[in-house]
Amino acid sequence: MTAPDRSGSNALPRSAELFERARRVLIEGSSSASRGPASFGTFPPYMIEGHGAHLRDADGNDYIDWMLCFGALPLGHAHASIVEAVTREIGRGAHFATATDVEVELAELLVSILPHVEKIRFTNTGTESVMLAVRLARGVTGRRKILKFEGHYHGWYDAVLLNSNPQLPTALGHQRDPIRLPDSSGLSTGSWKDTIVAPWNDIGAFEQAMAVHGREIACVIAEGVMANMGVIPPEPGYLDALQRLCQRHGALFCLDETVTGFRIAAGGAAELYGLNPDLVTYGKALGQGFPVAAVGGRAEIMDGLAWGKVMHYGSHNASRIGLVAALAGLRALLADNRAGFKALQLIGERMVMAIRHAIAGSRHAAIVQGVGSIFQLYFTDREKIADLRDYCSSVNARKFQRFATLLRSHGVFVNPSNTLHWMSCTAHSNDDIAATASAVAAALDQLEE
């Protein structure tokens, strides 16, 4: 039986109506480009409800959700422990902008499960955490330059908003001398003149960049898994080599765990790859759907914030209800010897195997790359996508957008942007995996080259 088409304006009249209203008062009808027509091609389905691993749109259609608020919901939507905790506490006051007991409890829990973190400072988003980490690194080292990698996204902070978007391969320059490409209008050259860019997964290029700039670099910032071009894991030993070269040149190693933190392991990429970063940034899964983020690191570095030596303020830092949700969510994931984190990875790995099986039975050239609970499908003839340059030269992102739209018509929700990724949650069931696998096979069968 053919699934009903849920992708067009005739099939989604309420979403189409909401989009027309939204265009009059919101830019592109949304509050982020990744939620609007730039990703969805036409208009997005407007969601009104989520439970477990499922979403419902304004037209009453149900979807198996593999986007999960860009990875911020490792327990799925409306998890009972979070609903209970937030419901209990909201009647006592949403936010005091004072010191609170839950702030202490959550920080203690984080330090207990993150061996590379001795002290914490809470922020609201991953972008804010990166802004603070860069300022702190500059403050404690007395240096001004930073180094980031092609294709890595560290939020919309001016200093790191370079070389994060797909480009024509010829625009990127030589592998050993990348051209710095601002990702936005409105940036002054002064905001990124101290930012060095290096290609990802090329240790020789990194060694060369550090040989030239190393003694001027305050910090090297990297995602543990490149999650801004789908999912591109580090080559074996690569992250450890980055860390050692940072130590050799006196630069701080800052690991951006906004995507990977509390998702690919309890200790994120640092745990998975055996790292000991000087600074680490968190967001997304930490807040369990609430705007909670953090910076952590060794006490001697974090103490640079003391008494405002390196300034950091924020009325909504450590928002009480957000911390209540974060604490409840982490406790649920850690229960029974970290069973929640183990389930996240297992579900992701099983879904990857099911997608690969569907691809093998189709006429399409495609691969799936993943690390535990995060994964992505690429339409490509390559056996592996290793960096931004591979992505730009060989991945058919428009084909993926059409594929994601077909998936939605079969009741499976993923973001149509190939630069994002699928995410598992503990609420995904065996039936969800089987239904998604069937939808993938059906969508591949319908998909034109």
mmCIF file of N, CA, C and O in Angstrom, residues 6 12 47-51 53-65 407-413:
data_model
loop_
_atom_site.group_PDB
_atom_site.id
_atom_site.type_symbol
_atom_site.label_atom_id
_atom_site.label_comp_id
_atom_site.label_asym_id
_atom_site.label_seq_id
_atom_site.Cartn_x
_atom_site.Cartn_y
_atom_site.Cartn_z
ATOM 1 N N ARG A 6 2.678 13.355 2.296
ATOM 2 C CA ARG A 6 2.571 14.351 3.360
ATOM 3 C C ARG A 6 3.615 15.438 3.182
ATOM 4 O O ARG A 6 4.057 16.035 4.146
ATOM 5 N N LEU A 12 -0.578 19.072 3.447
ATOM 6 C CA LEU A 12 -0.298 19.727 4.724
ATOM 7 C C LEU A 12 -0.919 21.129 4.733
ATOM 8 O O LEU A 12 -0.216 22.133 4.831
ATOM 9 N N MET A 47 5.330 21.370 13.654
ATOM 10 C CA MET A 47 5.105 20.339 14.663
ATOM 11 C C MET A 47 4.394 20.926 15.876
ATOM 12 O O MET A 47 4.665 22.058 16.290
ATOM 13 N N ILE A 48 3.515 20.131 16.452
ATOM 14 C CA ILE A 48 2.740 20.601 17.608
ATOM 15 C C ILE A 48 2.885 19.703 18.832
ATOM 16 O O ILE A 48 2.526 20.114 19.940
ATOM 17 N N GLU A 49 3.437 18.505 18.653
ATOM 18 C CA GLU A 49 3.453 17.575 19.791
ATOM 19 C C GLU A 49 4.528 16.522 19.576
ATOM 20 O O GLU A 49 4.769 16.082 18.443
ATOM 21 N N GLY A 50 5.177 16.120 20.671
ATOM 22 C CA GLY A 50 6.160 15.051 20.608
ATOM 23 C C GLY A 50 6.088 14.167 21.829
ATOM 24 O O GLY A 50 5.982 14.667 22.959
ATOM 25 N N HIS A 51 6.135 12.859 21.607
ATOM 26 C CA HIS A 51 6.156 11.884 22.712
ATOM 27 C C HIS A 51 7.120 10.769 22.348
ATOM 28 O O HIS A 51 7.000 10.170 21.268
ATOM 29 N N ALA A 53 9.762 8.801 20.733
ATOM 30 C CA ALA A 53 10.484 8.957 19.476
ATOM 31 C C ALA A 53 9.584 9.440 18.348
ATOM 32 O O ALA A 53 9.935 9.320 17.175
ATOM 33 N N HIS A 54 8.429 10.029 18.700
ATOM 34 C CA HIS A 54 7.441 10.379 17.679
ATOM 35 C C HIS A 54 7.038 11.847 17.765
ATOM 36 O O HIS A 54 6.976 12.440 18.852
ATOM 37 N N LEU A 55 6.771 12.418 16.584
ATOM 38 C CA LEU A 55 6.289 13.785 16.450
ATOM 39 C C LEU A 55 4.934 13.793 15.753
ATOM 40 O O LEU A 55 4.622 12.885 14.975
ATOM 41 N N ARG A 56 4.159 14.836 16.014
ATOM 42 C CA ARG A 56 2.898 15.034 15.294
ATOM 43 C C ARG A 56 2.866 16.449 14.771
ATOM 44 O O ARG A 56 3.186 17.401 15.488
ATOM 45 N N ASP A 57 2.473 16.595 13.491
ATOM 46 C CA ASP A 57 2.425 17.931 12.913
ATOM 47 C C ASP A 57 1.038 18.552 13.042
ATOM 48 O O ASP A 57 0.094 17.914 13.543
ATOM 49 N N ALA A 58 0.931 19.800 12.602
ATOM 50 C CA ALA A 58 -0.312 20.554 12.776
ATOM 51 C C ALA A 58 -1.462 19.975 11.972
ATOM 52 O O ALA A 58 -2.630 20.296 12.231
ATOM 53 N N ASP A 59 -1.180 19.108 10.996
ATOM 54 C CA ASP A 59 -2.221 18.457 10.202
ATOM 55 C C ASP A 59 -2.577 17.075 10.725
ATOM 56 O O ASP A 59 -3.349 16.353 10.097
ATOM 57 N N GLY A 60 -1.992 16.705 11.881
ATOM 58 C CA GLY A 60 -2.340 15.433 12.493
ATOM 59 C C GLY A 60 -1.529 14.245 12.020
ATOM 60 O O GLY A 60 -1.842 13.098 12.367
ATOM 61 N N ASN A 61 -0.462 14.483 11.245
ATOM 62 C CA ASN A 61 0.388 13.391 10.771
ATOM 63 C C ASN A 61 1.435 13.032 11.827
ATOM 64 O O ASN A 61 2.017 13.914 12.462
ATOM 65 N N ASP A 62 1.670 11.741 11.989
ATOM 66 C CA ASP A 62 2.667 11.252 12.935
ATOM 67 C C ASP A 62 3.947 10.851 12.203
ATOM 68 O O ASP A 62 3.898 10.324 11.082
ATOM 69 N N TYR A 63 5.089 11.071 12.863
ATOM 70 C CA TYR A 63 6.388 10.755 12.286
ATOM 71 C C TYR A 63 7.271 10.075 13.329
ATOM 72 O O TYR A 63 7.218 10.410 14.516
ATOM 73 N N ILE A 64 8.104 9.156 12.877
ATOM 74 C CA ILE A 64 9.206 8.671 13.703
ATOM 75 C C ILE A 64 10.305 9.717 13.592
ATOM 76 O O ILE A 64 10.750 10.050 12.498
ATOM 77 N N ASP A 65 10.729 10.239 14.697
ATOM 78 C CA ASP A 65 11.645 11.376 14.716
ATOM 79 C C ASP A 65 13.089 10.905 14.885
ATOM 80 O O ASP A 65 13.452 10.344 15.917
ATOM 81 N N LEU A 407 11.028 10.451 2.565
ATOM 82 C CA LEU A 407 10.939 9.780 3.867
ATOM 83 C C LEU A 407 9.801 10.358 4.696
ATOM 84 O O LEU A 407 9.057 9.623 5.364
ATOM 85 N N ARG A 408 9.668 11.671 4.652
ATOM 86 C CA ARG A 408 8.609 12.320 5.424
ATOM 87 C C ARG A 408 7.230 11.853 4.953
ATOM 88 O O ARG A 408 6.310 11.704 5.753
ATOM 89 N N SER A 409 7.092 11.624 3.665
ATOM 90 C CA SER A 409 5.811 11.137 3.146
ATOM 91 C C SER A 409 5.518 9.720 3.622
ATOM 92 O O SER A 409 4.380 9.269 3.583
ATOM 93 N N HIS A 410 6.563 9.025 4.078
ATOM 94 C CA HIS A 410 6.392 7.671 4.625
ATOM 95 C C HIS A 410 6.429 7.669 6.155
ATOM 96 O O HIS A 410 6.592 6.608 6.766
ATOM 97 N N GLY A 411 6.325 8.849 6.763
ATOM 98 C CA GLY A 411 6.211 8.915 8.210
ATOM 99 C C GLY A 411 7.513 8.878 8.974
ATOM 100 O O GLY A 411 7.529 8.508 10.158
ATOM 101 N N VAL A 412 8.610 9.285 8.332
ATOM 102 C CA VAL A 412 9.908 9.341 9.012
ATOM 103 C C VAL A 412 10.462 10.751 8.867
ATOM 104 O O VAL A 412 10.549 11.283 7.757
ATOM 105 N N PHE A 413 10.850 11.362 9.982
ATOM 106 C CA PHE A 413 11.280 12.754 9.973
ATOM 107 C C PHE A 413 12.774 12.851 10.213
ATOM 108 O O PHE A 413 13.287 12.444 11.257
#
